[in-house]
JSON list of C-alpha atoms in Angstrom, two decimals:
[
{"chain": "A", "resi": 1, "resn": "UNK", "atom": "CA", "xyz": [-1.31, -39.50, -8.83]},
{"chain": "A", "resi": 2, "resn": "UNK", "atom": "CA", "xyz": [-2.73, -37.13, -5.58]},
{"chain": "A", "resi": 3, "resn": "UNK", "atom": "CA", "xyz": [-5.99, -38.33, -4.50]},
{"chain": "A", "resi": 4, "resn": "UNK", "atom": "CA", "xyz": [-7.39, -35.92, -1.45]},
{"chain": "A", "resi": 5, "resn": "UNK", "atom": "CA", "xyz": [-10.26, -36.78, 0.72]},
{"chain": "A", "resi": 6, "resn": "UNK", "atom": "CA", "xyz": [-13.76, -35.40, 0.50]},
{"chain": "A", "resi": 7, "resn": "UNK", "atom": "CA", "xyz": [-15.05, -31.94, 1.42]},
{"chain": "A", "resi": 8, "resn": "UNK", "atom": "CA", "xyz": [-15.95, -31.11, 5.14]},
{"chain": "A", "resi": 9, "resn": "UNK", "atom": "CA", "xyz": [-18.28, -29.22, 7.16]},
{"chain": "A", "resi": 10, "resn": "UNK", "atom": "CA", "xyz": [-17.01, -27.97, 10.99]},
{"chain": "A", "resi": 11, "resn": "UNK", "atom": "CA", "xyz": [-18.23, -25.79, 13.45]},
{"chain": "A", "resi": 12, "resn": "UNK", "atom": "CA", "xyz": [-15.76, -23.11, 14.84]},
{"chain": "A", "resi": 13, "resn": "UNK", "atom": "CA", "xyz": [-13.52, -24.72, 17.09]},
{"chain": "A", "resi": 14, "resn": "UNK", "atom": "CA", "xyz": [-13.31, -28.02, 15.67]},
{"chain": "A", "resi": 15, "resn": "UNK", "atom": "CA", "xyz": [-10.70, -29.92, 13.95]},
{"chain": "A", "resi": 16, "resn": "UNK", "atom": "CA", "xyz": [-10.16, -31.28, 10.23]},
{"chain": "A", "resi": 17, "resn": "UNK", "atom": "CA", "xyz": [-7.84, -33.70, 9.02]},
{"chain": "A", "resi": 18, "resn": "UNK", "atom": "CA", "xyz": [-7.62, -33.80, 5.53]},
{"chain": "A", "resi": 19, "resn": "UNK", "atom": "CA", "xyz": [-5.84, -37.01, 3.70]},
{"chain": "A", "resi": 20, "resn": "UNK", "atom": "CA", "xyz": [-3.77, -37.20, 0.46]},
{"chain": "A", "resi": 21, "resn": "UNK", "atom": "CA", "xyz": [-3.18, -40.67, -1.35]},
{"chain": "A", "resi": 22, "resn": "UNK", "atom": "CA", "xyz": [-0.34, -40.79, -3.72]},
{"chain": "A", "resi": 23, "resn": "UNK", "atom": "CA", "xyz": [0.21, -43.20, -6.26]},
{"chain": "A", "resi": 24, "resn": "UNK", "atom": "CA", "xyz": [2.21, -43.76, -9.48]},
{"chain": "A", "resi": 25, "resn": "UNK", "atom": "CA", "xyz": [5.57, -42.79, -7.83]},
{"chain": "A", "resi": 26, "resn": "UNK", "atom": "CA", "xyz": [7.77, -44.09, -4.82]},
{"chain": "A", "resi": 27, "resn": "UNK", "atom": "CA", "xyz": [5.52, -41.83, -2.25]},
{"chain": "A", "resi": 28, "resn": "UNK", "atom": "CA", "xyz": [9.14, -41.27, 0.07]},
{"chain": "A", "resi": 29, "resn": "UNK", "atom": "CA", "xyz": [10.95, -40.18, -3.11]},
{"chain": "A", "resi": 30, "resn": "UNK", "atom": "CA", "xyz": [9.52, -36.21, -2.32]},
{"chain": "A", "resi": 31, "resn": "UNK", "atom": "CA", "xyz": [8.05, -34.56, -0.09]},
{"chain": "A", "resi": 32, "resn": "UNK", "atom": "CA", "xyz": [4.39, -33.06, 0.40]},
{"chain": "A", "resi": 33, "resn": "UNK", "atom": "CA", "xyz": [3.58, -29.30, 0.51]},
{"chain": "A", "resi": 34, "resn": "UNK", "atom": "CA", "xyz": [-0.25, -27.99, 1.62]},
{"chain": "A", "resi": 35, "resn": "UNK", "atom": "CA", "xyz": [-1.77, -25.45, 0.16]},
{"chain": "A", "resi": 36, "resn": "UNK", "atom": "CA", "xyz": [-4.87, -23.22, 0.57]},
{"chain": "A", "resi": 37, "resn": "UNK", "atom": "CA", "xyz": [-7.17, -21.03, -1.19]},
{"chain": "A", "resi": 38, "resn": "UNK", "atom": "CA", "xyz": [-9.93, -19.11, 0.58]},
{"chain": "A", "resi": 39, "resn": "UNK", "atom": "CA", "xyz": [-13.28, -18.38, -1.56]},
{"chain": "A", "resi": 40, "resn": "UNK", "atom": "CA", "xyz": [-11.99, -15.60, -4.53]},
{"chain": "A", "resi": 41, "resn": "UNK", "atom": "CA", "xyz": [-8.41, -15.38, -2.65]},
{"chain": "A", "resi": 42, "resn": "UNK", "atom": "CA", "xyz": [-4.81, -16.05, -3.77]},
{"chain": "A", "resi": 43, "resn": "UNK", "atom": "CA", "xyz": [-2.65, -19.53, -3.07]},
{"chain": "A", "resi": 44, "resn": "UNK", "atom": "CA", "xyz": [-1.25, -19.41, 0.88]},
{"chain": "A", "resi": 45, "resn": "UNK", "atom": "CA", "xyz": [1.76, -22.15, 1.61]},
{"chain": "A", "resi": 46, "resn": "UNK", "atom": "CA", "xyz": [0.62, -24.15, 4.60]},
{"chain": "A", "resi": 47, "resn": "UNK", "atom": "CA", "xyz": [3.62, -26.23, 5.15]},
{"chain": "A", "resi": 48, "resn": "UNK", "atom": "CA", "xyz": [5.65, -29.09, 3.97]},
{"chain": "A", "resi": 49, "resn": "UNK", "atom": "CA", "xyz": [6.39, -32.44, 5.11]},
{"chain": "A", "resi": 50, "resn": "UNK", "atom": "CA", "xyz": [9.49, -34.78, 4.11]},
{"chain": "A", "resi": 51, "resn": "UNK", "atom": "CA", "xyz": [7.85, -38.42, 3.40]},
{"chain": "A", "resi": 52, "resn": "UNK", "atom": "CA", "xyz": [11.37, -39.85, 3.95]},
{"chain": "A", "resi": 53, "resn": "UNK", "atom": "CA", "xyz": [12.54, -38.35, 7.50]},
{"chain": "A", "resi": 54, "resn": "UNK", "atom": "CA", "xyz": [8.95, -36.77, 8.63]},
{"chain": "A", "resi": 55, "resn": "UNK", "atom": "CA", "xyz": [10.80, -33.41, 9.12]},
{"chain": "A", "resi": 56, "resn": "UNK", "atom": "CA", "xyz": [8.21, -30.30, 8.86]},
{"chain": "A", "resi": 57, "resn": "UNK", "atom": "CA", "xyz": [8.44, -26.80, 7.82]},
{"chain": "A", "resi": 58, "resn": "UNK", "atom": "CA", "xyz": [5.53, -24.57, 8.96]},
{"chain": "A", "resi": 59, "resn": "UNK", "atom": "CA", "xyz": [4.92, -20.64, 8.09]},
{"chain": "A", "resi": 60, "resn": "UNK", "atom": "CA", "xyz": [4.97, -18.72, 11.45]},
{"chain": "A", "resi": 61, "resn": "UNK", "atom": "CA", "xyz": [1.29, -17.54, 10.66]},
{"chain": "A", "resi": 62, "resn": "UNK", "atom": "CA", "xyz": [-0.14, -21.23, 10.97]},
{"chain": "A", "resi": 63, "resn": "UNK", "atom": "CA", "xyz": [2.81, -22.48, 13.41]},
{"chain": "A", "resi": 64, "resn": "UNK", "atom": "CA", "xyz": [1.21, -24.71, 16.51]},
{"chain": "A", "resi": 65, "resn": "UNK", "atom": "CA", "xyz": [-2.15, -24.97, 14.78]},
{"chain": "A", "resi": 66, "resn": "UNK", "atom": "CA", "xyz": [-1.18, -27.27, 11.77]},
{"chain": "A", "resi": 67, "resn": "UNK", "atom": "CA", "xyz": [0.23, -30.59, 11.94]},
{"chain": "A", "resi": 68, "resn": "UNK", "atom": "CA", "xyz": [1.28, -32.32, 8.69]},
{"chain": "A", "resi": 69, "resn": "UNK", "atom": "CA", "xyz": [1.87, -35.93, 9.16]},
{"chain": "A", "resi": 70, "resn": "UNK", "atom": "CA", "xyz": [2.66, -39.52, 6.91]},
{"chain": "A", "resi": 71, "resn": "UNK", "atom": "CA", "xyz": [1.64, -42.86, 6.37]},
{"chain": "A", "resi": 72, "resn": "UNK", "atom": "CA", "xyz": [4.22, -44.67, 4.50]},
{"chain": "A", "resi": 73, "resn": "UNK", "atom": "CA", "xyz": [2.51, -47.84, 4.60]},
{"chain": "A", "resi": 74, "resn": "UNK", "atom": "CA", "xyz": [-0.35, -46.44, 2.47]},
{"chain": "A", "resi": 75, "resn": "UNK", "atom": "CA", "xyz": [1.39, -43.39, 1.06]},
{"chain": "A", "resi": 76, "resn": "UNK", "atom": "CA", "xyz": [-0.43, -41.05, 2.56]},
{"chain": "A", "resi": 77, "resn": "UNK", "atom": "CA", "xyz": [-0.03, -37.57, 3.89]},
{"chain": "A", "resi": 78, "resn": "UNK", "atom": "CA", "xyz": [-2.47, -35.70, 6.20]},
{"chain": "A", "resi": 79, "resn": "UNK", "atom": "CA", "xyz": [-3.01, -31.97, 7.08]},
{"chain": "A", "resi": 80, "resn": "UNK", "atom": "CA", "xyz": [-4.61, -31.58, 10.59]},
{"chain": "A", "resi": 81, "resn": "UNK", "atom": "CA", "xyz": [-5.90, -28.14, 11.44]},
{"chain": "A", "resi": 82, "resn": "UNK", "atom": "CA", "xyz": [-7.13, -27.20, 14.83]},
{"chain": "A", "resi": 83, "resn": "UNK", "atom": "CA", "xyz": [-9.32, -24.53, 16.40]},
{"chain": "A", "resi": 84, "resn": "UNK", "atom": "CA", "xyz": [-11.05, -23.56, 13.04]},
{"chain": "A", "resi": 85, "resn": "UNK", "atom": "CA", "xyz": [-12.66, -20.31, 12.57]},
{"chain": "A", "resi": 86, "resn": "UNK", "atom": "CA", "xyz": [-14.85, -18.79, 9.47]},
{"chain": "A", "resi": 87, "resn": "UNK", "atom": "CA", "xyz": [-11.70, -17.47, 7.76]},
{"chain": "A", "resi": 88, "resn": "UNK", "atom": "CA", "xyz": [-10.23, -21.10, 7.52]},
{"chain": "A", "resi": 89, "resn": "UNK", "atom": "CA", "xyz": [-13.10, -21.70, 5.25]},
{"chain": "A", "resi": 90, "resn": "UNK", "atom": "CA", "xyz": [-11.23, -22.87, 2.09]},
{"chain": "A", "resi": 91, "resn": "UNK", "atom": "CA", "xyz": [-10.11, -25.71, -0.34]},
{"chain": "A", "resi": 92, "resn": "UNK", "atom": "CA", "xyz": [-7.24, -26.92, 0.97]},
{"chain": "A", "resi": 93, "resn": "UNK", "atom": "CA", "xyz": [-4.35, -28.75, -1.80]},
{"chain": "A", "resi": 94, "resn": "UNK", "atom": "CA", "xyz": [-1.79, -31.29, -1.31]},
{"chain": "A", "resi": 95, "resn": "UNK", "atom": "CA", "xyz": [1.07, -31.20, -3.65]},
{"chain": "A", "resi": 96, "resn": "UNK", "atom": "CA", "xyz": [4.55, -32.81, -4.49]},
{"chain": "A", "resi": 97, "resn": "UNK", "atom": "CA", "xyz": [7.52, -30.71, -3.58]},
{"chain": "A", "resi": 98, "resn": "UNK", "atom": "CA", "xyz": [11.28, -30.91, -2.14]},
{"chain": "A", "resi": 99, "resn": "UNK", "atom": "CA", "xyz": [12.48, -27.70, -0.92]},
{"chain": "A", "resi": 100, "resn": "UNK", "atom": "CA", "xyz": [13.04, -25.02, -2.85]},
{"chain": "A", "resi": 101, "resn": "UNK", "atom": "CA", "xyz": [11.41, -26.77, -5.59]},
{"chain": "A", "resi": 102, "resn": "UNK", "atom": "CA", "xyz": [8.34, -26.01, -7.57]},
{"chain": "A", "resi": 103, "resn": "UNK", "atom": "CA", "xyz": [4.80, -28.05, -7.14]},
{"chain": "A", "resi": 104, "resn": "UNK", "atom": "CA", "xyz": [4.98, -30.35, -9.97]},
{"chain": "A", "resi": 105, "resn": "UNK", "atom": "CA", "xyz": [1.40, -32.36, -9.33]},
{"chain": "A", "resi": 106, "resn": "UNK", "atom": "CA", "xyz": [-1.36, -31.25, -7.28]},
{"chain": "A", "resi": 107, "resn": "UNK", "atom": "CA", "xyz": [-4.32, -32.93, -5.31]},
{"chain": "A", "resi": 108, "resn": "UNK", "atom": "CA", "xyz": [-7.64, -31.89, -6.79]},
{"chain": "A", "resi": 109, "resn": "UNK", "atom": "CA", "xyz": [-8.64, -29.96, -3.49]},
{"chain": "A", "resi": 110, "resn": "UNK", "atom": "CA", "xyz": [-10.38, -30.50, -0.55]},
{"chain": "A", "resi": 111, "resn": "UNK", "atom": "CA", "xyz": [-13.33, -27.82, 0.33]},
{"chain": "A", "resi": 112, "resn": "UNK", "atom": "CA", "xyz": [-13.19, -27.18, 4.22]},
{"chain": "A", "resi": 113, "resn": "UNK", "atom": "CA", "xyz": [-16.46, -25.27, 5.40]},
{"chain": "A", "resi": 114, "resn": "UNK", "atom": "CA", "xyz": [-16.38, -23.70, 8.65]},
{"chain": "A", "resi": 115, "resn": "UNK", "atom": "CA", "xyz": [-19.81, -22.58, 9.97]},
{"chain": "A", "resi": 116, "resn": "UNK", "atom": "CA", "xyz": [-21.70, -22.56, 13.16]},
{"chain": "B", "resi": 1, "resn": "UNK", "atom": "CA", "xyz": [8.54, -11.43, 5.66]},
{"chain": "B", "resi": 2, "resn": "UNK", "atom": "CA", "xyz": [9.33, -11.22, 1.75]},
{"chain": "B", "resi": 3, "resn": "UNK", "atom": "CA", "xyz": [6.39, -9.65, -0.44]},
{"chain": "B", "resi": 4, "resn": "UNK", "atom": "CA", "xyz": [5.83, -10.79, -3.87]},
{"chain": "B", "resi": 5, "resn": "UNK", "atom": "CA", "xyz": [3.91, -8.03, -5.98]},
{"chain": "B", "resi": 6, "resn": "UNK", "atom": "CA", "xyz": [1.80, -8.76, -9.42]},
{"chain": "B", "resi": 7, "resn": "UNK", "atom": "CA", "xyz": [-0.68, -6.55, -11.53]},
{"chain": "B", "resi": 8, "resn": "UNK", "atom": "CA", "xyz": [-4.48, -7.74, -10.54]},
{"chain": "B", "resi": 9, "resn": "UNK", "atom": "CA", "xyz": [-5.53, -8.14, -14.09]},
{"chain": "B", "resi": 10, "resn": "UNK", "atom": "CA", "xyz": [-3.72, -8.37, -17.86]},
{"chain": "B", "resi": 11, "resn": "UNK", "atom": "CA", "xyz": [-5.66, -8.21, -20.98]},
{"chain": "B", "resi": 12, "resn": "UNK", "atom": "CA", "xyz": [-4.81, -9.33, -24.06]},
{"chain": "B", "resi": 13, "resn": "UNK", "atom": "CA", "xyz": [-6.20, -9.95, -27.48]},
{"chain": "B", "resi": 14, "resn": "UNK", "atom": "CA", "xyz": [-6.15, -13.21, -29.02]},
{"chain": "B", "resi": 15, "resn": "UNK", "atom": "CA", "xyz": [-2.72, -14.20, -30.89]},
{"chain": "B", "resi": 16, "resn": "UNK", "atom": "CA", "xyz": [-1.02, -11.46, -29.44]},
{"chain": "B", "resi": 17, "resn": "UNK", "atom": "CA", "xyz": [1.69, -11.77, -26.32]},
{"chain": "B", "resi": 18, "resn": "UNK", "atom": "CA", "xyz": [0.53, -11.41, -22.63]},
{"chain": "B", "resi": 19, "resn": "UNK", "atom": "CA", "xyz": [3.23, -10.51, -20.25]},
{"chain": "B", "resi": 20, "resn": "UNK", "atom": "CA", "xyz": [2.75, -11.04, -16.48]},
{"chain": "B", "resi": 21, "resn": "UNK", "atom": "CA", "xyz": [4.99, -9.42, -13.90]},
{"chain": "B", "resi": 22, "resn": "UNK", "atom": "CA", "xyz": [5.90, -10.57, -10.39]},
{"chain": "B", "resi": 23, "resn": "UNK", "atom": "CA", "xyz": [7.94, -8.16, -8.35]},
{"chain": "B", "resi": 24, "resn": "UNK", "atom": "CA", "xyz": [10.36, -8.53, -5.46]},
{"chain": "B", "resi": 25, "resn": "UNK", "atom": "CA", "xyz": [13.03, -7.43, -3.53]},
{"chain": "B", "resi": 26, "resn": "UNK", "atom": "CA", "xyz": [16.18, -8.74, -5.72]},
{"chain": "B", "resi": 27, "resn": "UNK", "atom": "CA", "xyz": [13.77, -11.67, -6.94]},
{"chain": "B", "resi": 28, "resn": "UNK", "atom": "CA", "xyz": [16.56, -12.21, -9.56]},
{"chain": "B", "resi": 29, "resn": "UNK", "atom": "CA", "xyz": [18.61, -14.02, -6.95]},
{"chain": "B", "resi": 30, "resn": "UNK", "atom": "CA", "xyz": [15.63, -16.21, -6.35]},
{"chain": "B", "resi": 31, "resn": "UNK", "atom": "CA", "xyz": [14.35, -19.05, -8.33]},
{"chain": "B", "resi": 32, "resn": "UNK", "atom": "CA", "xyz": [10.50, -18.25, -9.58]},
{"chain": "B", "resi": 33, "resn": "UNK", "atom": "CA", "xyz": [8.09, -20.92, -9.69]},
{"chain": "B", "resi": 34, "resn": "UNK", "atom": "CA", "xyz": [4.63, -19.91, -12.19]},
{"chain": "B", "resi": 35, "resn": "UNK", "atom": "CA", "xyz": [1.36, -21.85, -12.16]},
{"chain": "B", "resi": 36, "resn": "UNK", "atom": "CA", "xyz": [-1.81, -21.59, -13.93]},
{"chain": "B", "resi": 37, "resn": "UNK", "atom": "CA", "xyz": [-4.96, -22.12, -12.23]},
{"chain": "B", "resi": 38, "resn": "UNK", "atom": "CA", "xyz": [-8.37, -22.41, -14.23]},
{"chain": "B", "resi": 39, "resn": "UNK", "atom": "CA", "xyz": [-11.74, -21.62, -12.82]},
{"chain": "B", "resi": 40, "resn": "UNK", "atom": "CA", "xyz": [-12.58, -24.68, -9.97]},
{"chain": "B", "resi": 41, "resn": "UNK", "atom": "CA", "xyz": [-9.28, -26.29, -10.86]},
{"chain": "B", "resi": 42, "resn": "UNK", "atom": "CA", "xyz": [-6.06, -27.23, -9.48]},
{"chain": "B", "resi": 43, "resn": "UNK", "atom": "CA", "xyz": [-2.89, -24.92, -9.85]},
{"chain": "B", "resi": 44, "resn": "UNK", "atom": "CA", "xyz": [-0.53, -26.36, -12.73]},
{"chain": "B", "resi": 45, "resn": "UNK", "atom": "CA", "xyz": [3.09, -25.84, -12.76]},
{"chain": "B", "resi": 46, "resn": "UNK", "atom": "CA", "xyz": [3.87, -23.85, -16.01]},
{"chain": "B", "resi": 47, "resn": "UNK", "atom": "CA", "xyz": [7.11, -22.76, -15.64]},
{"chain": "B", "resi": 48, "resn": "UNK", "atom": "CA", "xyz": [10.01, -23.77, -12.80]},
{"chain": "B", "resi": 49, "resn": "UNK", "atom": "CA", "xyz": [13.29, -22.10, -11.91]},
{"chain": "B", "resi": 50, "resn": "UNK", "atom": "CA", "xyz": [12.67, -18.78, -13.80]},
{"chain": "B", "resi": 51, "resn": "UNK", "atom": "CA", "xyz": [12.37, -20.39, -17.34]},
{"chain": "B", "resi": 52, "resn": "UNK", "atom": "CA", "xyz": [12.10, -24.29, -17.62]},
{"chain": "B", "resi": 53, "resn": "UNK", "atom": "CA", "xyz": [9.03, -25.62, -19.03]},
{"chain": "B", "resi": 54, "resn": "UNK", "atom": "CA", "xyz": [7.51, -28.88, -17.20]},
{"chain": "B", "resi": 55, "resn": "UNK", "atom": "CA", "xyz": [7.12, -31.60, -19.77]},
{"chain": "B", "resi": 56, "resn": "UNK", "atom": "CA", "xyz": [3.66, -31.34, -21.72]},
{"chain": "B", "resi": 57, "resn": "UNK", "atom": "CA", "xyz": [3.92, -27.26, -21.09]},
{"chain": "B", "resi": 58, "resn": "UNK", "atom": "CA", "xyz": [3.34, -25.79, -24.71]},
{"chain": "B", "resi": 59, "resn": "UNK", "atom": "CA", "xyz": [6.77, -24.00, -25.59]},
{"chain": "B", "resi": 60, "resn": "UNK", "atom": "CA", "xyz": [4.30, -20.75, -26.17]},
{"chain": "B", "resi": 61, "resn": "UNK", "atom": "CA", "xyz": [5.03, -20.25, -21.97]},
{"chain": "B", "resi": 62, "resn": "UNK", "atom": "CA", "xyz": [8.48, -18.61, -21.15]},
{"chain": "B", "resi": 63, "resn": "UNK", "atom": "CA", "xyz": [9.76, -16.83, -18.39]},
{"chain": "B", "resi": 64, "resn": "UNK", "atom": "CA", "xyz": [12.78, -14.61, -17.46]},
{"chain": "B", "resi": 65, "resn": "UNK", "atom": "CA", "xyz": [14.01, -12.94, -14.29]},
{"chain": "B", "resi": 66, "resn": "UNK", "atom": "CA", "xyz": [16.15, -10.03, -13.61]},
{"chain": "B", "resi": 67, "resn": "UNK", "atom": "CA", "xyz": [16.85, -7.59, -10.67]},
{"chain": "B", "resi": 68, "resn": "UNK", "atom": "CA", "xyz": [13.43, -7.10, -9.10]},
{"chain": "B", "resi": 69, "resn": "UNK", "atom": "CA", "xyz": [11.32, -8.47, -11.71]},
{"chain": "B", "resi": 70, "resn": "UNK", "atom": "CA", "xyz": [10.37, -11.94, -13.10]},
{"chain": "B", "resi": 71, "resn": "UNK", "atom": "CA", "xyz": [8.40, -12.20, -16.10]},
{"chain": "B", "resi": 72, "resn": "UNK", "atom": "CA", "xyz": [5.96, -15.00, -17.19]},
{"chain": "B", "resi": 73, "resn": "UNK", "atom": "CA", "xyz": [5.15, -14.58, -20.99]},
{"chain": "B", "resi": 74, "resn": "UNK", "atom": "CA", "xyz": [2.67, -16.39, -23.06]},
{"chain": "B", "resi": 75, "resn": "UNK", "atom": "CA", "xyz": [2.93, -15.94, -27.25]},
{"chain": "B", "resi": 76, "resn": "UNK", "atom": "CA", "xyz": [0.04, -16.70, -29.45]},
{"chain": "B", "resi": 77, "resn": "UNK", "atom": "CA", "xyz": [-2.21, -16.30, -26.88]},
{"chain": "B", "resi": 78, "resn": "UNK", "atom": "CA", "xyz": [-6.05, -18.28, -27.00]},
{"chain": "B", "resi": 79, "resn": "UNK", "atom": "CA", "xyz": [-8.84, -18.58, -25.18]},
{"chain": "B", "resi": 80, "resn": "UNK", "atom": "CA", "xyz": [-7.64, -21.70, -23.37]},
{"chain": "B", "resi": 81, "resn": "UNK", "atom": "CA", "xyz": [-5.09, -19.59, -21.89]},
{"chain": "B", "resi": 82, "resn": "UNK", "atom": "CA", "xyz": [-7.58, -17.41, -19.77]},
{"chain": "B", "resi": 83, "resn": "UNK", "atom": "CA", "xyz": [-6.67, -18.39, -16.39]},
{"chain": "B", "resi": 84, "resn": "UNK", "atom": "CA", "xyz": [-5.43, -16.80, -12.89]},
{"chain": "B", "resi": 85, "resn": "UNK", "atom": "CA", "xyz": [-1.82, -17.09, -13.10]},
{"chain": "B", "resi": 86, "resn": "UNK", "atom": "CA", "xyz": [0.13, -16.98, -9.81]},
{"chain": "B", "resi": 87, "resn": "UNK", "atom": "CA", "xyz": [4.32, -16.60, -9.18]},
{"chain": "B", "resi": 88, "resn": "UNK", "atom": "CA", "xyz": [6.17, -18.49, -6.10]},
{"chain": "B", "resi": 89, "resn": "UNK", "atom": "CA", "xyz": [9.50, -18.05, -4.83]},
{"chain": "B", "resi": 90, "resn": "UNK", "atom": "CA", "xyz": [11.62, -20.11, -1.66]},
{"chain": "B", "resi": 91, "resn": "UNK", "atom": "CA", "xyz": [12.40, -17.27, 0.81]},
{"chain": "B", "resi": 92, "resn": "UNK", "atom": "CA", "xyz": [15.60, -18.46, 2.16]},
{"chain": "B", "resi": 93, "resn": "UNK", "atom": "CA", "xyz": [15.61, -15.94, 4.81]},
{"chain": "B", "resi": 94, "resn": "UNK", "atom": "CA", "xyz": [12.73, -17.52, 6.33]},
{"chain": "B", "resi": 95, "resn": "UNK", "atom": "CA", "xyz": [12.84, -20.55, 4.61]},
{"chain": "B", "resi": 96, "resn": "UNK", "atom": "CA", "xyz": [9.64, -20.55, 3.32]},
{"chain": "B", "resi": 97, "resn": "UNK", "atom": "CA", "xyz": [7.43, -20.73, 0.03]},
{"chain": "B", "resi": 98, "resn": "UNK", "atom": "CA", "xyz": [6.08, -17.36, -0.69]},
{"chain": "B", "resi": 99, "resn": "UNK", "atom": "CA", "xyz": [3.30, -16.77, -3.36]},
{"chain": "B", "resi": 100, "resn": "UNK", "atom": "CA", "xyz": [2.08, -13.84, -5.12]},
{"chain": "B", "resi": 101, "resn": "UNK", "atom": "CA", "xyz": [-1.46, -12.40, -5.18]},
{"chain": "B", "resi": 102, "resn": "UNK", "atom": "CA", "xyz": [-2.41, -13.92, -8.75]},
{"chain": "B", "resi": 103, "resn": "UNK", "atom": "CA", "xyz": [-2.89, -12.23, -12.10]},
{"chain": "B", "resi": 104, "resn": "UNK", "atom": "CA", "xyz": [-6.01, -12.81, -14.00]},
{"chain": "B", "resi": 105, "resn": "UNK", "atom": "CA", "xyz": [-5.36, -12.97, -17.58]},
{"chain": "B", "resi": 106, "resn": "UNK", "atom": "CA", "xyz": [-8.36, -12.27, -19.91]},
{"chain": "B", "resi": 107, "resn": "UNK", "atom": "CA", "xyz": [-8.35, -12.94, -23.61]},
{"chain": "B", "resi": 108, "resn": "UNK", "atom": "CA", "xyz": [-10.30, -10.33, -25.56]}
]
C-alpha cells in the first residue's frame, strides 16, 4: 500500500529526495510519517505531514534540514533531507499515521548511503 | 525531552511467555504503541494504545500500561516471534513521537 523509491547513494553535502506512493486507500484520509533506521540501530521519527492540509511537524533535531511534501494528484509523499553527512546513512521508511496514533502500514524502506 | 527505556534483550524458551518492558516517566498516562521488526523487514504494528491488537495480529500478543512501565507480553512464544520490538509514544509536551531503543527477543 506504500511503495517507496529505490536505493540512493549520495556524497556528503548533497540532498536526497525519497518518494512514497500510496495505493488502496484514500490518500488524503490519513497522514504520513517518516522514520529512519541507521545500520544496526533503532528507529528515529523524522516528521509527519497531513496529506489533507499539508501541515507538517518535525523534531527539533532535524528541523531545517528535512522537508516533507505531498502530491495529492499522484497520492505520493516525499521526504527531502539536505546537507547529508555519513551519519545520515540509513533505511528511510514512510508510514501511515494520524497524530498521535500508531503507524499502521509501512513502506518497504529506502536505503540511503552517504559516502565520499 | 521524553525518554523511553527498554531492556536490550530478552530470551525465552519456546512455548513460554516473553515480557518486554518499556519505561518512561508516568508512561501510564500516555498511549503506548508496539512494533515488531524482523531482520531486513519494515516494522509491523502489533499493539496500539497500550492493548489494542490490529487485525491479523495473534491474540498471543497483549499489552498493558501503568505507572512508569508499559509491557508487551507474548504468550506461547515460537521461533517466528524472534525479532526486535520497539515501543513508541506521542509526547504531548513536545508534540513529537518518541521510540524506545528496542528489545531483541531470542527464542532459545
